[in-house]
Coordinates of N, CA and C in Angstrom, one line a residue:
X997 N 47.8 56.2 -1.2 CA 46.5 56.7 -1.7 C 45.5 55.5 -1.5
X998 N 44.3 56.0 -1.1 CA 43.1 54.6 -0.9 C 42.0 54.9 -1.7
X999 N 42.1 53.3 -2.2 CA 41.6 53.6 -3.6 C 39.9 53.7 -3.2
X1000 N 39.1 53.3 -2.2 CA 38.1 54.3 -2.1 C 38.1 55.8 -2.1
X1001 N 38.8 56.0 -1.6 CA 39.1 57.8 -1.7 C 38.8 58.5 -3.4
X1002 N 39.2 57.6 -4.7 CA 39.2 57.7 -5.6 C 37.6 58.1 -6.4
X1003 N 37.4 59.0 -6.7 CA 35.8 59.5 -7.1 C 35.1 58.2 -7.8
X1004 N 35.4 58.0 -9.1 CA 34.6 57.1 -9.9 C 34.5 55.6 -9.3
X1005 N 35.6 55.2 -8.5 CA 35.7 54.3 -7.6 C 34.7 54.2 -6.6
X1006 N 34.2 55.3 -6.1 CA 33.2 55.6 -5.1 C 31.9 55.5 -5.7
X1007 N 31.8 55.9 -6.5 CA 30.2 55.7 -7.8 C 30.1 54.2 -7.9
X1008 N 31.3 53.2 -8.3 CA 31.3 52.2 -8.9 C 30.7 51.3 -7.7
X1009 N 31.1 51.7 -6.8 CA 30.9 50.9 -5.3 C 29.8 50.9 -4.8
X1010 N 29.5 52.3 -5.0 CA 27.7 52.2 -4.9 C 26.9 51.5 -5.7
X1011 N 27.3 52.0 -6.9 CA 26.5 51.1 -7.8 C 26.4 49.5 -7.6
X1012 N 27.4 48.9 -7.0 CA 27.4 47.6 -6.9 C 27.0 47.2 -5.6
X1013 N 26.8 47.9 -4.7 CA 25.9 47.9 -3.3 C 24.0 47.7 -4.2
X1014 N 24.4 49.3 -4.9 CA 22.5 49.2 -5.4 C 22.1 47.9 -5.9
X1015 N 23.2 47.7 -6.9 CA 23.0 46.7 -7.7 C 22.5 45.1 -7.0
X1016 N 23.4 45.2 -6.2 CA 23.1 43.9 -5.2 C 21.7 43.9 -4.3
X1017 N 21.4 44.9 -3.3 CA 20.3 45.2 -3.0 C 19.0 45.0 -3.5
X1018 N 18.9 45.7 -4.5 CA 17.8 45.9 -5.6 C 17.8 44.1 -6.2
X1019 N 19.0 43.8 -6.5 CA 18.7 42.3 -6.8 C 18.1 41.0 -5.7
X1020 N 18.7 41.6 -4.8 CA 18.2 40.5 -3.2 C 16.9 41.1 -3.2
X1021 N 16.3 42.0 -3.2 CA 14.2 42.6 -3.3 C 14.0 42.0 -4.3
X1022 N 15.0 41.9 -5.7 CA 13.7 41.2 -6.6 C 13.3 39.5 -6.6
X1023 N 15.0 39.3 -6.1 CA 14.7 38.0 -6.1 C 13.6 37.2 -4.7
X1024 N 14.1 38.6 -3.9 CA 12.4 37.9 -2.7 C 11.3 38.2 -3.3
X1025 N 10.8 39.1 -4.2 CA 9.7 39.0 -5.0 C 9.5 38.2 -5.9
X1026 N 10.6 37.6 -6.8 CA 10.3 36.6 -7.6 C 10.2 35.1 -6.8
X1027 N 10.7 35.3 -5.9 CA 10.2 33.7 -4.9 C 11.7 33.3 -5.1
X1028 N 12.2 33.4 -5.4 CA 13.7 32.6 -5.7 C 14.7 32.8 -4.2
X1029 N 14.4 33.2 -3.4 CA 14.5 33.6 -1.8 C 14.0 33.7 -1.3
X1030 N 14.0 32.5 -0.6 CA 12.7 32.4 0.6 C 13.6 32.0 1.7
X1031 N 12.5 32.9 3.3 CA 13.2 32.0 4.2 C 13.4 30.5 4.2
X1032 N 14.1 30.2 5.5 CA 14.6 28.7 5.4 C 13.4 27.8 6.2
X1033 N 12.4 28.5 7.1 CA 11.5 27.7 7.5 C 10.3 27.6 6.3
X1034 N 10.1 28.4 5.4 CA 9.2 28.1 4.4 C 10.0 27.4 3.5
X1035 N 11.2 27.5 2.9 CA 11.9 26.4 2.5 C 11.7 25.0 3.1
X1036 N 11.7 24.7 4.1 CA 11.6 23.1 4.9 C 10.2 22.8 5.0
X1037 N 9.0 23.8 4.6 CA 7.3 23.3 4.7 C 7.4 23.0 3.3
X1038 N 7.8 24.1 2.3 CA 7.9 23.6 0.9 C 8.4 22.2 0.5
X1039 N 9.5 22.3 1.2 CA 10.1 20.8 0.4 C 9.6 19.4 1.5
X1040 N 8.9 19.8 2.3 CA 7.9 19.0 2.4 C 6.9 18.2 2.1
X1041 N 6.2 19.1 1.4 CA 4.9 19.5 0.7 C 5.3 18.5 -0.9
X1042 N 6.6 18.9 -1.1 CA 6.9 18.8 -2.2 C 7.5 17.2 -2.2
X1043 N 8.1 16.4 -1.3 CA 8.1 15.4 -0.9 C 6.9 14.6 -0.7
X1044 N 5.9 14.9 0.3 CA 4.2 14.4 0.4 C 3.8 14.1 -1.0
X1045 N 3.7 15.1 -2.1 CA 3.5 14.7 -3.0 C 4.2 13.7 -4.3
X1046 N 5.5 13.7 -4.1 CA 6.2 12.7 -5.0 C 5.7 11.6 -4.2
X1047 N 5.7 11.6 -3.3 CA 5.4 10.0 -2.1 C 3.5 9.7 -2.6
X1048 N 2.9 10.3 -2.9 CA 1.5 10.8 -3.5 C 1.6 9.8 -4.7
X1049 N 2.5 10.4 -5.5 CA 2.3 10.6 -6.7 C 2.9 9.1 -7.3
X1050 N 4.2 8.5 -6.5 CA 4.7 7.5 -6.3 C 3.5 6.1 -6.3
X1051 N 3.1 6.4 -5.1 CA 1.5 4.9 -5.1 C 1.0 5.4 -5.9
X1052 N 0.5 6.5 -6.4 CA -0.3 6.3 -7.4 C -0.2 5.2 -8.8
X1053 N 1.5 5.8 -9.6 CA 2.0 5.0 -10.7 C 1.7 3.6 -9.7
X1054 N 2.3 3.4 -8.6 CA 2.5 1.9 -8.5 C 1.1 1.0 -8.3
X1055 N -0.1 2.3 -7.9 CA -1.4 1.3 -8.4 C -1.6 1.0 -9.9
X1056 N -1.6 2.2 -10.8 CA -1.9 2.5 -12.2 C -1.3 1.1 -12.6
X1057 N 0.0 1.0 -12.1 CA 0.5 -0.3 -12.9 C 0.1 -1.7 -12.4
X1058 N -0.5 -1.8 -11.1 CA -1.0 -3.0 -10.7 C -1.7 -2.8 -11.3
X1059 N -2.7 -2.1 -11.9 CA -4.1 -2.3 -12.6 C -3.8 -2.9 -14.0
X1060 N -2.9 -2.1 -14.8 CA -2.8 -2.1 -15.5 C -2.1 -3.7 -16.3
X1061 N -1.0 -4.2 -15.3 CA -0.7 -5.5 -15.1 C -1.9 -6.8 -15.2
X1062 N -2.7 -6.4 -14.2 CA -4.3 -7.2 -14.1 C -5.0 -7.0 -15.4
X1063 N -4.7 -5.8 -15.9 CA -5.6 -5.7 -17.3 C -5.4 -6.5 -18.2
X1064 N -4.0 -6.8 -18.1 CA -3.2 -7.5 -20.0 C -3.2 -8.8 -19.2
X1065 N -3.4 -9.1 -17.7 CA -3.8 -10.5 -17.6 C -4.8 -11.2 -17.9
X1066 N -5.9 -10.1 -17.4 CA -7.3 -10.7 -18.0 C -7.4 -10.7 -19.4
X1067 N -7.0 -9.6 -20.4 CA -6.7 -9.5 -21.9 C -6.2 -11.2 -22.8
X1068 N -5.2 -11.5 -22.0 CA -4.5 -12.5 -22.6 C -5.4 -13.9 -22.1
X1069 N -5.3 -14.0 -20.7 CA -6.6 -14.9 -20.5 C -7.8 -14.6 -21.8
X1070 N -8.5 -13.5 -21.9 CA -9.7 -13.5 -22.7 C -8.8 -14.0 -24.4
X1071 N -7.9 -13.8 -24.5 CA -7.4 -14.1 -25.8 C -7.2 -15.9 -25.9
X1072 N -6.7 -16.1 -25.2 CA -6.2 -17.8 -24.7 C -8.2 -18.3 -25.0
X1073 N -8.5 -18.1 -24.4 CA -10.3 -18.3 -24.3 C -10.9 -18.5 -25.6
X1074 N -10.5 -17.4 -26.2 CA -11.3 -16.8 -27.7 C -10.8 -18.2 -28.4
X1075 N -9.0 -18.0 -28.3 CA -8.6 -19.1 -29.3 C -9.2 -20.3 -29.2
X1076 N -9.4 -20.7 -28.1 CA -10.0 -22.4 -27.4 C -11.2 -22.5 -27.7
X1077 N -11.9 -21.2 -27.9 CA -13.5 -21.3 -28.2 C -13.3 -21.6 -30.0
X1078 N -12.8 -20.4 -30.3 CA -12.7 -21.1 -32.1 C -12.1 -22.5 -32.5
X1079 N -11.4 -22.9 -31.8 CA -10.8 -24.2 -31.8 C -11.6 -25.2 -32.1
X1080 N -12.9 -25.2 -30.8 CA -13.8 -25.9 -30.7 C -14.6 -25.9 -31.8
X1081 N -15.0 -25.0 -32.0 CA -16.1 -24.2 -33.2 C -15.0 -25.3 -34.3
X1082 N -14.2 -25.1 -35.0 CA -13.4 -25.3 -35.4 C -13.9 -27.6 -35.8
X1083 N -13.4 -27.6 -35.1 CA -13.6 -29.0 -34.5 C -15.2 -29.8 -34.6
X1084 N -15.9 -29.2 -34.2 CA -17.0 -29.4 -34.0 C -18.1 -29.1 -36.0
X1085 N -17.2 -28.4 -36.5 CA -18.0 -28.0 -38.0 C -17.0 -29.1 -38.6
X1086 N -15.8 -30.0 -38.9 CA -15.4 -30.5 -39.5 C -16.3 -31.9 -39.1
X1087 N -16.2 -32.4 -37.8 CA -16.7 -33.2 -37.4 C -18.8 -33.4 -37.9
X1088 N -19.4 -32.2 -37.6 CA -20.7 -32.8 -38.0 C -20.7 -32.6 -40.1
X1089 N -19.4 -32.2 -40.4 CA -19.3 -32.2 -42.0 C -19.2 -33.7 -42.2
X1090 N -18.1 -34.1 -41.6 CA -17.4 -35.9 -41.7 C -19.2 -36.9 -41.5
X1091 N -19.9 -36.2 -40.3 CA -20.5 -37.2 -40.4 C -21.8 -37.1 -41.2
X1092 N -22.1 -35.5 -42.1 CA -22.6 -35.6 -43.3 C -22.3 -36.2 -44.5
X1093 N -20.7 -36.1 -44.5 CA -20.1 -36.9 -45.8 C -20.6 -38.2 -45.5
X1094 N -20.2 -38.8 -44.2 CA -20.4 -40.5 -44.4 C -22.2 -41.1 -44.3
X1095 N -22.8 -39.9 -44.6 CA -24.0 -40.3 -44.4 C -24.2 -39.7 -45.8
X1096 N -23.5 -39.8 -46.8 CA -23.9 -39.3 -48.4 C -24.3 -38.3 -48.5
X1097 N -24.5 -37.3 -47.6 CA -25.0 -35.5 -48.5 C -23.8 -34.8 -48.5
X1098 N -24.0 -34.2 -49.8 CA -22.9 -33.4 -50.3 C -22.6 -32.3 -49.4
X1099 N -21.6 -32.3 -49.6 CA -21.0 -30.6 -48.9 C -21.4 -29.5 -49.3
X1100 N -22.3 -28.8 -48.4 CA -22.7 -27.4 -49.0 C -21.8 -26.3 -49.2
X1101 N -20.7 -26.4 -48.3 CA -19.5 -25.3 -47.9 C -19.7 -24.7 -46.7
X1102 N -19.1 -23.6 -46.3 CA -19.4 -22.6 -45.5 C -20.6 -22.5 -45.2
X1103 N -21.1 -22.2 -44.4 CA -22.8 -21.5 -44.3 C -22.5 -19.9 -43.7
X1104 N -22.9 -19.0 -44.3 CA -23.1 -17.9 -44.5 C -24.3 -17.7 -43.4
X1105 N -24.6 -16.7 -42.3 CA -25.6 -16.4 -41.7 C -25.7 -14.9 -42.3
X1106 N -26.8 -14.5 -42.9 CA -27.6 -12.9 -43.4 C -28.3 -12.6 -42.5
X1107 N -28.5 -11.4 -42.2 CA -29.3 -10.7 -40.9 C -30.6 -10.3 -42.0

């Protein structure tokens, strides 16, 4: 006996023909099947852009690198400037002490 010959067998087989069919149209409509020459422009396209997208990070970070150099330079700076400031208010205090006027303290500037 052959088991296509078999009725419900014969329904079942179709169904699974439809079933496959109907699924190969939807999946060319959902994009998920594409030919293979739009496949190779896509992943092209899609390569150009990681290679894109690649120099981009690697400028962002050269920049970004230059930034925390000049940052820390401007920090190195600031300290060296207070330093001085620093230096320069003990020193014209020393030579108010040794010239006998009292220490006023701090000097406060009010706007």
């Amino acid at each position: 006996m052959d088991l296509a010959a078999i009725p419900w067998v014969q329904g079942s087989l179709v169904s699974i023909a439809l079933a496959l069919i109907f699924g190969g149209v939807g999946m060319v409509f959902k994009g998920m099947l594409i030919p293979r020459r739009n496949h190779a422009e896509l992943v092209a396209i899609l390569e150009k852009r990681i290679t894109e997208k690649t120099e981009e990070a690697r400028e962002y970070k050269a920049a970004w690198l230059a930034a925390e150099a000049a940052r820390h330079e401007q920090d190195n700076q600031f300290a060296e400037l207070m330093e001085f400031g620093r230096t320069t208010d003990a020193f014209i205090r020393s030579l108010a002490f040794a010239a006998g006027q009292p220490d006023e303290g701090p000097r406060h500037v009010e706007a």
